[in-house]
Tab-separated table of C-alpha atoms in Angstrom:
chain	number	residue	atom	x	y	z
T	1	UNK	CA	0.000	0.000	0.000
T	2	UNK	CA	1.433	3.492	-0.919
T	3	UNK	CA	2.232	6.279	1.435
T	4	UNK	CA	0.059	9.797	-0.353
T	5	UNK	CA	-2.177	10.131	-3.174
T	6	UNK	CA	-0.431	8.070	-6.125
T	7	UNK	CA	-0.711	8.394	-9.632
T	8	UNK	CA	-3.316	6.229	-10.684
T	9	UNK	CA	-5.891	8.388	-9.441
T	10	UNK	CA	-6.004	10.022	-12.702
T	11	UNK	CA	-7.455	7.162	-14.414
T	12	UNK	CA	-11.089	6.502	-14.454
T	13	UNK	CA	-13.240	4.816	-11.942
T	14	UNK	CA	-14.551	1.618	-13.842
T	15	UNK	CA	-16.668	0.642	-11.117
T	16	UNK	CA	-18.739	3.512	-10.434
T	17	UNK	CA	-23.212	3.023	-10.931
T	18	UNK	CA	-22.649	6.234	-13.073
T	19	UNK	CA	-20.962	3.905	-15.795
T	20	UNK	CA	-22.699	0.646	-15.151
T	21	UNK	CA	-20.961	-0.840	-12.150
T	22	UNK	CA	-23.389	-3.094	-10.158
T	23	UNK	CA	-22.879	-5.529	-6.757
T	24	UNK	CA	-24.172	-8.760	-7.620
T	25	UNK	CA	-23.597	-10.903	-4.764
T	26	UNK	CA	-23.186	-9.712	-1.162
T	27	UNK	CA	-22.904	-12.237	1.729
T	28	UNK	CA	-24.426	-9.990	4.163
T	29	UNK	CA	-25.895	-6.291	4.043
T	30	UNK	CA	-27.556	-5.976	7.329
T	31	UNK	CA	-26.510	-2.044	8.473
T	32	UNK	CA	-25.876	-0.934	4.517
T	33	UNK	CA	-26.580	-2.359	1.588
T	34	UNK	CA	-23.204	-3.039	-1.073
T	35	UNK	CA	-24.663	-1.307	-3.777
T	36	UNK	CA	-23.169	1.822	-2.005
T	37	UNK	CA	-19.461	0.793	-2.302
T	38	UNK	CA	-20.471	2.349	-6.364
T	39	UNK	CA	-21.373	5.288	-5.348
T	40	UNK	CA	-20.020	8.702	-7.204
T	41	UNK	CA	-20.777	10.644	-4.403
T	42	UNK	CA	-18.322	11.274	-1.432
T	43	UNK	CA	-19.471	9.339	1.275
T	44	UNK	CA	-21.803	11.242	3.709
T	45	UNK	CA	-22.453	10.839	7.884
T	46	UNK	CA	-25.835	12.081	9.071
T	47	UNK	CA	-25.410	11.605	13.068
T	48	UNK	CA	-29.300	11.375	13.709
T	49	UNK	CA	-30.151	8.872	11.299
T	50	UNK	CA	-31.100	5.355	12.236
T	51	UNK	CA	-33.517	2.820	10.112
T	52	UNK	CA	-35.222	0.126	11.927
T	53	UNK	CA	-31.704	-2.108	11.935
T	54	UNK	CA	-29.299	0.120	13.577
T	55	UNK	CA	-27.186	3.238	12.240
T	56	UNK	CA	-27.954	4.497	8.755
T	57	UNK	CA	-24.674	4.581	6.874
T	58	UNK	CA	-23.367	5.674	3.793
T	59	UNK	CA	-21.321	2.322	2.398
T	60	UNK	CA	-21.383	-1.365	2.885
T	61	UNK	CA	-22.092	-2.431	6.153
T	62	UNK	CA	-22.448	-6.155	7.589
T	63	UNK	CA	-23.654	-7.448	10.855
T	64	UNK	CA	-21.043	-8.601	13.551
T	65	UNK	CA	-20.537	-11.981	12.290
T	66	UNK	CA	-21.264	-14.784	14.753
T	67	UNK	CA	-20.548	-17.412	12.547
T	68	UNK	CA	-17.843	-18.971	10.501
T	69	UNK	CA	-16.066	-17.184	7.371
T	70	UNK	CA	-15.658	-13.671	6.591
T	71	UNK	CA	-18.117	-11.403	4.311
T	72	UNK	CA	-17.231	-10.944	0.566
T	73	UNK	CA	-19.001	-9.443	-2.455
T	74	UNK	CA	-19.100	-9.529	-6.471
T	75	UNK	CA	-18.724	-6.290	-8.425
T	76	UNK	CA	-19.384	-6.105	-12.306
T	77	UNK	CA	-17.520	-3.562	-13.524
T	78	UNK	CA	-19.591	-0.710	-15.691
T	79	UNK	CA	-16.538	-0.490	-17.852
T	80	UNK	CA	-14.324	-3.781	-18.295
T	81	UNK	CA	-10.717	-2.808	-18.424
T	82	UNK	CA	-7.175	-2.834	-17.085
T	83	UNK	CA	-6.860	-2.231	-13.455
T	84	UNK	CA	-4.227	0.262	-12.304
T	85	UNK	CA	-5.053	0.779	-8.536
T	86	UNK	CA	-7.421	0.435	-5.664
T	87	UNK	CA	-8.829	3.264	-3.359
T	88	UNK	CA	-11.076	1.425	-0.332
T	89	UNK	CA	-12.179	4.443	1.022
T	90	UNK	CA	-13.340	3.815	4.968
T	91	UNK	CA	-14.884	6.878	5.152
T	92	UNK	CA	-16.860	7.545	8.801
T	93	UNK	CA	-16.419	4.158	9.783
T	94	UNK	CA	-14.374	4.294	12.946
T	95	UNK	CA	-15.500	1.757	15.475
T	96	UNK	CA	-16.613	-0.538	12.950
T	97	UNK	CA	-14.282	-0.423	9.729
T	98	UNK	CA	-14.158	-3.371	8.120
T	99	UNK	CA	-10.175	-4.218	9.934
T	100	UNK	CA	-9.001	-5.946	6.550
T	101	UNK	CA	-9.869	-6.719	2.866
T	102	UNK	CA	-8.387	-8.513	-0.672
T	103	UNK	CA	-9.044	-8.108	-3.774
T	104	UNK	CA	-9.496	-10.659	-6.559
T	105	UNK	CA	-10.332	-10.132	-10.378
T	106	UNK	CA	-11.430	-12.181	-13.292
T	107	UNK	CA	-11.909	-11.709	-17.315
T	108	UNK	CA	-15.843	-13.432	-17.330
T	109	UNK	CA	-16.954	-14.199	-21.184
T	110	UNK	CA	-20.546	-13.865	-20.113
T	111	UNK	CA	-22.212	-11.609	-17.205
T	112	UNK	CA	-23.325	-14.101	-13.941
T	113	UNK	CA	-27.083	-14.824	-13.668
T	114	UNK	CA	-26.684	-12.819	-10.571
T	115	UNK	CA	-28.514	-9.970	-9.336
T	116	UNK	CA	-29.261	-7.861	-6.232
T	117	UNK	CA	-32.672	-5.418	-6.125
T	118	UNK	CA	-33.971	-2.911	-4.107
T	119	UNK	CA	-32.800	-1.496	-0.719
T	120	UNK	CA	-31.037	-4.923	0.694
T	121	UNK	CA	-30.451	-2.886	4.362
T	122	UNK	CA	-31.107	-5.787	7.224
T	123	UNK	CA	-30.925	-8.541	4.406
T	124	UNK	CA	-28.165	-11.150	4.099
T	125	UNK	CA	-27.231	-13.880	0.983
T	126	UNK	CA	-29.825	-16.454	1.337
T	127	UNK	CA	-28.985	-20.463	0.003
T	128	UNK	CA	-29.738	-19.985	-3.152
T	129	UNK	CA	-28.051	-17.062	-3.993
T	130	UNK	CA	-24.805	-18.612	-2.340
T	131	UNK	CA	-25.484	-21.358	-4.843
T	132	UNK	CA	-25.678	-19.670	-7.964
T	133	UNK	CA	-22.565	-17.895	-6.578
T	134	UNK	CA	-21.027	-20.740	-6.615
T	135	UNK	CA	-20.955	-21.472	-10.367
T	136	UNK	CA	-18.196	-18.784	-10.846
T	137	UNK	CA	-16.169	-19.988	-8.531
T	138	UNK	CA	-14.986	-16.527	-7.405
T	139	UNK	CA	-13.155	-17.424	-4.298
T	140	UNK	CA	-10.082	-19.196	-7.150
T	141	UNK	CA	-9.848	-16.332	-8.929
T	142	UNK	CA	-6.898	-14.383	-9.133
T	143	UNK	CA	-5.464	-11.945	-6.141
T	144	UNK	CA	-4.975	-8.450	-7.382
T	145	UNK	CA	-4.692	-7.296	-3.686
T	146	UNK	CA	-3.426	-9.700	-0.868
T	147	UNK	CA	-5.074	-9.141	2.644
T	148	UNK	CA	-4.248	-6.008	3.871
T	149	UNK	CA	-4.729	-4.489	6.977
T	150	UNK	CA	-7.585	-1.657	6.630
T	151	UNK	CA	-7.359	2.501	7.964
T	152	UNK	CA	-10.031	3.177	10.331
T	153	UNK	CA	-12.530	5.790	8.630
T	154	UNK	CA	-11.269	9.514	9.573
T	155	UNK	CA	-10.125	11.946	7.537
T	156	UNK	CA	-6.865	11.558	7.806
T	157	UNK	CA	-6.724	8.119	7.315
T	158	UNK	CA	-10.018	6.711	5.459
T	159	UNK	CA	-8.040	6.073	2.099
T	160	UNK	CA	-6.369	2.898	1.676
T	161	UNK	CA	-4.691	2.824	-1.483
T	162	UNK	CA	-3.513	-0.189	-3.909
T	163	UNK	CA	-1.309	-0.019	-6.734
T	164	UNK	CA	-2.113	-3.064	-8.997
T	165	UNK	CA	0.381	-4.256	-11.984
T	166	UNK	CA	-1.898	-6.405	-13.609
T	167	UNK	CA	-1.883	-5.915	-17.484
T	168	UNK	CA	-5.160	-8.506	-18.222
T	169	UNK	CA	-8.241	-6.965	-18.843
T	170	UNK	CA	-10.717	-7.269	-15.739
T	171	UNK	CA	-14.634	-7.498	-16.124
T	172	UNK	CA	-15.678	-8.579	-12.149
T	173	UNK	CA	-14.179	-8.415	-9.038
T	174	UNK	CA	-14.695	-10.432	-5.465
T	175	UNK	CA	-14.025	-7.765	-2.548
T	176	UNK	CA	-13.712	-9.310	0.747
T	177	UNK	CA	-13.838	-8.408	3.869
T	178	UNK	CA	-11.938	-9.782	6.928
T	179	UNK	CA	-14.390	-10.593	9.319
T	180	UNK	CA	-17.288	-8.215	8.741
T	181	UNK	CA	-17.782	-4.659	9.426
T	182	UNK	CA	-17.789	-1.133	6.841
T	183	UNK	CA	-16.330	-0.092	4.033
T	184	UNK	CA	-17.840	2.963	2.391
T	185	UNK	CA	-16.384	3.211	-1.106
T	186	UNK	CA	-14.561	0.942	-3.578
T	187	UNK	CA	-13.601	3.018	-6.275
T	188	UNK	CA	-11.197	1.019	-9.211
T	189	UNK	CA	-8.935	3.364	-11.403
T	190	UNK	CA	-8.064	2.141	-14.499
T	191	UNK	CA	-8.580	2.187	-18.282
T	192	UNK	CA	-11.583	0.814	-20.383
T	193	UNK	CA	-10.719	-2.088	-23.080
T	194	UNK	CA	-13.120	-2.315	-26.458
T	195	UNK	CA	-13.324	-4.658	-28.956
T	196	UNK	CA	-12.527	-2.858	-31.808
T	197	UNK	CA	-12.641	-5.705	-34.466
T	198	UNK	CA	-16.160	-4.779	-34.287
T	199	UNK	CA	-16.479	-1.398	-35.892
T	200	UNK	CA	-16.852	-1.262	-39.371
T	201	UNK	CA	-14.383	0.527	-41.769
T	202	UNK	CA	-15.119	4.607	-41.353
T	203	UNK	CA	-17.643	4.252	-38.842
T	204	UNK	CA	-17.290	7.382	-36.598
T	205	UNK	CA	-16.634	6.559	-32.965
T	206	UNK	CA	-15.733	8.445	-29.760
T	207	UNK	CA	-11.866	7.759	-29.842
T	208	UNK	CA	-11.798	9.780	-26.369
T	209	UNK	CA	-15.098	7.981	-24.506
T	210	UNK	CA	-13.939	6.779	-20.988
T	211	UNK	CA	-15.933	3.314	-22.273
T	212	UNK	CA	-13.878	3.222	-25.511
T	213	UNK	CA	-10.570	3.467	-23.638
T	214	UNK	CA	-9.982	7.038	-23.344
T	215	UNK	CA	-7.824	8.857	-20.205
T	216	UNK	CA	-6.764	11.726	-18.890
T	217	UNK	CA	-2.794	11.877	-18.534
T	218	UNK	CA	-2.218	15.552	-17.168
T	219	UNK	CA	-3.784	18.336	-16.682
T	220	UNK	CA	-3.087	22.334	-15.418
T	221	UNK	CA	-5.590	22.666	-12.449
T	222	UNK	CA	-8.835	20.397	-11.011
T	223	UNK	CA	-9.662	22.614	-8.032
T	224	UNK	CA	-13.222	21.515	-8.460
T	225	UNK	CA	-13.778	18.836	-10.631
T	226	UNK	CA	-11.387	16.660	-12.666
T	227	UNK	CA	-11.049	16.430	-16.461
T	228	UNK	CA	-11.605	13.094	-16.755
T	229	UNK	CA	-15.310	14.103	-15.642
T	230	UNK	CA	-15.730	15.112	-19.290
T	231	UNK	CA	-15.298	11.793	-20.945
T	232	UNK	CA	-17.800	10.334	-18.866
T	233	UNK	CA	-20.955	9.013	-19.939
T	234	UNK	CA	-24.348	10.893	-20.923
T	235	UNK	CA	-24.874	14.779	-20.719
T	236	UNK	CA	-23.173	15.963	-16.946
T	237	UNK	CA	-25.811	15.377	-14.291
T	238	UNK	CA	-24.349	18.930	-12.537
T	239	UNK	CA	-21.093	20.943	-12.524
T	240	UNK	CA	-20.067	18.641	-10.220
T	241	UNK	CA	-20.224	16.011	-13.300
T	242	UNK	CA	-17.425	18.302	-15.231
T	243	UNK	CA	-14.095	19.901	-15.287
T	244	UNK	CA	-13.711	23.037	-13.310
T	245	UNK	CA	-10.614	25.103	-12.508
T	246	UNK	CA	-9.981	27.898	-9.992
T	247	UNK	CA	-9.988	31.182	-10.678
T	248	UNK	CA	-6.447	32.322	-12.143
T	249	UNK	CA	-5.149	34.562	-10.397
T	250	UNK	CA	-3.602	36.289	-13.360
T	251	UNK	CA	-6.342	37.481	-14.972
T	252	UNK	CA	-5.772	41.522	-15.733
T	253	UNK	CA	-8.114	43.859	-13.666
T	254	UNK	CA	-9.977	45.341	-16.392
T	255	UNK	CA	-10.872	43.080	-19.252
T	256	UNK	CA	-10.278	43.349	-22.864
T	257	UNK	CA	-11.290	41.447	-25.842
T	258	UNK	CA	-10.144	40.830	-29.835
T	259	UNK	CA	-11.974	41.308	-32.883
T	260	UNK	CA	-13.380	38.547	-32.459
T	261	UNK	CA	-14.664	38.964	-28.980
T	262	UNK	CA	-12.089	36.323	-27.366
T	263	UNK	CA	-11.048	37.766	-24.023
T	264	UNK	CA	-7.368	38.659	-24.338
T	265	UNK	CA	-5.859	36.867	-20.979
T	266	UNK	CA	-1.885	35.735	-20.044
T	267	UNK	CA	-3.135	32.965	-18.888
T	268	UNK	CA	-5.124	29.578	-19.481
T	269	UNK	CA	-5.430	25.859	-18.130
T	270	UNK	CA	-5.152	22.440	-20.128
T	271	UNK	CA	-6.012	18.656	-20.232
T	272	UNK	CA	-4.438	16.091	-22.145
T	273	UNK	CA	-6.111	12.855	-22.780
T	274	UNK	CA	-5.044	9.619	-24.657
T	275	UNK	CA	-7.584	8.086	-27.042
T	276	UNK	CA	-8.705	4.880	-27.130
T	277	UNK	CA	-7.332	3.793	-30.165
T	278	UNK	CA	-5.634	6.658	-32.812
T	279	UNK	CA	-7.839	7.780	-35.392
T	280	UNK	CA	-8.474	10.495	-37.382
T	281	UNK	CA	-10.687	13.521	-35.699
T	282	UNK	CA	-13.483	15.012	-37.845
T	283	UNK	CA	-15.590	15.908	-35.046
T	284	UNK	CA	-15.940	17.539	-31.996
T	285	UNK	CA	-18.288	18.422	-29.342
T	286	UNK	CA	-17.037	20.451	-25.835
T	287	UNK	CA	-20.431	20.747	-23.893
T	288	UNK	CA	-20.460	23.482	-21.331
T	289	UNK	CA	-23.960	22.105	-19.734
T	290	UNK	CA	-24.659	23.572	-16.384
T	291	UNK	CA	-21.747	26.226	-16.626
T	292	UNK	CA	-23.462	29.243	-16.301
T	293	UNK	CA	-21.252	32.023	-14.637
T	294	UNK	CA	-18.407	29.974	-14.908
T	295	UNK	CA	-17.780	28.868	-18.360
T	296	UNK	CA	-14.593	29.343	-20.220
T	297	UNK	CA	-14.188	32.073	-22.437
T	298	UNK	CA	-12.691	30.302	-25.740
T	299	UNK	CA	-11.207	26.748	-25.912
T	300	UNK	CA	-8.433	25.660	-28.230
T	301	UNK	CA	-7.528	22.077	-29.218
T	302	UNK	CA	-3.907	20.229	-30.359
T	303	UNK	CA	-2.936	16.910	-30.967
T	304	UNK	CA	-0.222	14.769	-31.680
T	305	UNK	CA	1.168	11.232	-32.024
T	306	UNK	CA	2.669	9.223	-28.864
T	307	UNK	CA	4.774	6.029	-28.453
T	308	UNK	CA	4.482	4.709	-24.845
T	309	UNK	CA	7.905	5.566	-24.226
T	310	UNK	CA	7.359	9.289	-24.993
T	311	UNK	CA	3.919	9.518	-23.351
T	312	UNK	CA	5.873	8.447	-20.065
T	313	UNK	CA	8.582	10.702	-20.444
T	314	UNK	CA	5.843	13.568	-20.894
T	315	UNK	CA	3.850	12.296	-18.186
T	316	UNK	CA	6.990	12.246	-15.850
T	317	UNK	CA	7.474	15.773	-16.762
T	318	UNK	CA	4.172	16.678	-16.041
T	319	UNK	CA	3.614	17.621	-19.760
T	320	UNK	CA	6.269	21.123	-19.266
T	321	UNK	CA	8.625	19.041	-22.132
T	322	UNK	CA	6.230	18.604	-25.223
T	323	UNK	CA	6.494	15.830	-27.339
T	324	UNK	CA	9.361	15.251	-30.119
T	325	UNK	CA	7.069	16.668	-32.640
T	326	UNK	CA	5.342	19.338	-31.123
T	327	UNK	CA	1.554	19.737	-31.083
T	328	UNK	CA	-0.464	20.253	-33.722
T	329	UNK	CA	-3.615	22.779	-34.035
T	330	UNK	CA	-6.766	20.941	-34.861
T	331	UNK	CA	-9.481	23.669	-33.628
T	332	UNK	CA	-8.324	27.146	-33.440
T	333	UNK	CA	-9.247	29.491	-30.112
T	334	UNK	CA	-13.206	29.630	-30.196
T	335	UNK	CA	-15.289	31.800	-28.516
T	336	UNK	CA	-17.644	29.962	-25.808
T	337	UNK	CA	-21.358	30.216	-24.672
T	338	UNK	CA	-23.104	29.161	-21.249
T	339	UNK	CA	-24.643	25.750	-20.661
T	340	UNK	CA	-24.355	25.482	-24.173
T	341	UNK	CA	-23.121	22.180	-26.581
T	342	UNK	CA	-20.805	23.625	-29.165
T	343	UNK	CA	-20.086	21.718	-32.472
T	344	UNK	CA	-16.707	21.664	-34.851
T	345	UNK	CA	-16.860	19.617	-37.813
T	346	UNK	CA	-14.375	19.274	-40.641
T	347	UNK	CA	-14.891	22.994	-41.961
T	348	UNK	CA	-13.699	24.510	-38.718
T	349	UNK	CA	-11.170	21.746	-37.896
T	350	UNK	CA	-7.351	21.591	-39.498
T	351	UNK	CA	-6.162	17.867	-41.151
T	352	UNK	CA	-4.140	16.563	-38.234
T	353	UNK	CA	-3.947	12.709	-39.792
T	354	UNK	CA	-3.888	10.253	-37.564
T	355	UNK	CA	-3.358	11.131	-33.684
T	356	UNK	CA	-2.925	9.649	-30.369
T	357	UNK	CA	-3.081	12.611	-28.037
T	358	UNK	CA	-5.483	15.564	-27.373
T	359	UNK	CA	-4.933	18.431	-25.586
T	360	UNK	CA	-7.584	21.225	-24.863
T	361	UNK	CA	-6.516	24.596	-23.505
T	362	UNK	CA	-9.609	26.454	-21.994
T	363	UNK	CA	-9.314	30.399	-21.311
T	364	UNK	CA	-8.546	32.005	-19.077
T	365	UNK	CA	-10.242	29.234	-16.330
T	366	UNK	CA	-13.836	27.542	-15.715
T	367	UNK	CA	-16.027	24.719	-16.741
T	368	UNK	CA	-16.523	22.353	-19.704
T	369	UNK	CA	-19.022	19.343	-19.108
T	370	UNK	CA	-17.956	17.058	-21.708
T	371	UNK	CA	-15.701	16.347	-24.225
T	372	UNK	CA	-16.312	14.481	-27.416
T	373	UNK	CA	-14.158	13.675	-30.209
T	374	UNK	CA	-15.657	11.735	-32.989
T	375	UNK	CA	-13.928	10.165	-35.732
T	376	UNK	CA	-11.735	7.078	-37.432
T	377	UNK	CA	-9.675	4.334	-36.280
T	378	UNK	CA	-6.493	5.126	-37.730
T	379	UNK	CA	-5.426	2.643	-40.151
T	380	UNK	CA	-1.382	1.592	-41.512
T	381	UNK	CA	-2.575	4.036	-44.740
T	382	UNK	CA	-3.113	6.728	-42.473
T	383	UNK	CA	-0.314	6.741	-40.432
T	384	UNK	CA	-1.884	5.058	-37.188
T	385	UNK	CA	0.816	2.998	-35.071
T	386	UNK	CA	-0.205	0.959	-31.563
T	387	UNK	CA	-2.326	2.396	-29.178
T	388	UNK	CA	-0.056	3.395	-26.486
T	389	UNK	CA	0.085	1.591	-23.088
T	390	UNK	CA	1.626	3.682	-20.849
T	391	UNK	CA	0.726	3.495	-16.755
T	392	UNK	CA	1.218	7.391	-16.139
């Protein structure tokens, strides 16, 4: 387990309900029902709030086990992928943490005829449920995280994080839990895998979709939401659902503008993403949905082409040494518009070819709700080359 925030926190969350993730099997859910490990939300404590089996509580609680074994649960992931790192996130649960956990994956062909409804609070697995469980035989399936000893649940210490090195892709997951007890989060960074045998020659895709494989590898400033927010899926549910910077602080006192109405600032923030697979960009949509008094002023986009090796050594420079040969413009600065979905197709757009990398600039500061970049799978004719696979 690593000491501070690592880097894998910059991937996406593969689990989360907001991309499909769903508990399928729970042993025991007697205080708090699993389903709440998916959560996007932060975890929440309400001190006055009881239901009819004890304290409510935001996460996955189980009754004091009296008993033999320990309580465990199956987790399809919303987005099947490569696994880069664990956060179980203990939040509020002091006295009754869960005091350990492991974590073990498997690549399933088909989803398990397994399913958990409604609120399960003050329920627990009954026989037949353990015996359809039983089909996957979950409890052989491969350790991404040994048993570890668990933080209790305060703010200081409610993060336990998990750097995983696995390089298979992952579709479920078996968390367990040593006895019993509360975990309030499991959130599972990592990047989405596609088939992409199965697109058809010039069909127009979202290279840059979190569920096609797309990630954020650097960005200028996520004071209030993180870029990878953008690639999510849907139209954002709030700002919360976006990218937001702070304020710059360099902004001139009295504003100016160009002929073209484009606020004339020193300074702007960025976000660079890798796409799922290179392709050819013919499209693009930045959505700036619920971003109201906080928008960005104009937006800019540039791309380029990435080995592994150079997207590491960019990475480890936190994107201040550019790659070997330089960006390229593909949308010139635009002028932006509140809560507002703003479309570029190939008249506004400059050829790039075949890219790996995107980066957009936003000016000077502020909110965009999503990102979308439509286009080709780059091909050998059209300069593609292997998706890179670096780990940040």
């Amino acid at each position: 387990m690593t000491s501070g925030p690592p880097d894998f926190l910059q991937f996406n969350n593969l689990a989360c309900e907001s991309v499909g993730g769903k508990v399928l099997f729970a042993t025991d859910e007697w205080f708090a029902p699993a389903g709440n490990l998916l959560k996007r939300e932060p975890p929440e404590f309400l001190a006055s709030a009881f239901t009819e089996f004890g304290k409510w509580m935001d996460g996955w609680e189980t009754r004091r086990k009296r008993i033999p074994g320990h309580d465990w649960c199956i987790i399809q992931l919303g987005v099947p992928g490569t696994i880069h790192g664990f956060d179980v996130d203990t939040s509020f649960f002091t006295g009754n943490y869960a005091p350990a956990a492991s974590i073990q994956a498997a690549c399933l062909d088909e989803t398990p005829a397994l399913a958990l409804e409604g609120d399960r609070t003050g329920m627990a697995a009954s026989e037949e449920q353990f015996e359809d469980v039983s089909k996957v035989k979950s409890e052989r399936w491969e350790f991404l995280v040994p048993i570890n000893e668990l933080k209790p649940g305060h703010a200081s210490s409610c993060h336990n994080y998990f750097p995983v090195t696995l390089s298979r892709r992952v579709t479920h997951l078996r968390l367990n839990m040593y006895p019993d007890g509360g975990i309030a989060r499991l959130r599972v960074y990592g990047v989405g895998q596609r088939d992409w045998s199965s697109i058809r020659l010039r069909e127009l895709v979202d290279l840059v979709a979190l569920t096609n494989g797309g990630v954020c590898v650097g960005y200028s400033n996520a004071h209030f939401g993180h870029p990878r927010n953008m690639i999510g899926l849907g139209r954002a549910a709030n700002m919360g659902d976006g990218w937001e910077t702070a304020r710059r602080l360099d902004r001139p006192w009295v504003l100016e503008t160009d002929s073209q109405g484009i606020l004339q600032v020193p300074g702007f923030e960025w976000a660079v993403f890798r796409l799922g697979h290179p392709g050819v960009i013919s499209q693009i949509e930045i959505d700036t949905n619920h971003f109201k008094g906080n928008f960005p002023d104009s937006c800019k986009v540039e791309v380029c082409s990435l080995t592994a090796e150079e997207e590491e050594q960019c990475c480890m420079s936190r994107w201040s040494s550019g790659p070997a040969g330089g960006w390229r413009i593909l949308l010139p600065p635009q002028k932006l518009k509140p809560h507002n979905r703003h479309f570029y197709s190939t008249d506004a757009l400059w050829n790039c070819g075949a890219v790996s990398h995107v980066r957009l600039f936003i000016a000077p500061d502020g909110g965009v709700s999503r990102l979308r970049l439509w286009g080709q799978l780059a091909t050998a004719s059209s300069g593609g080359h292997l998706k890179p696979a670096s780990k940040l």
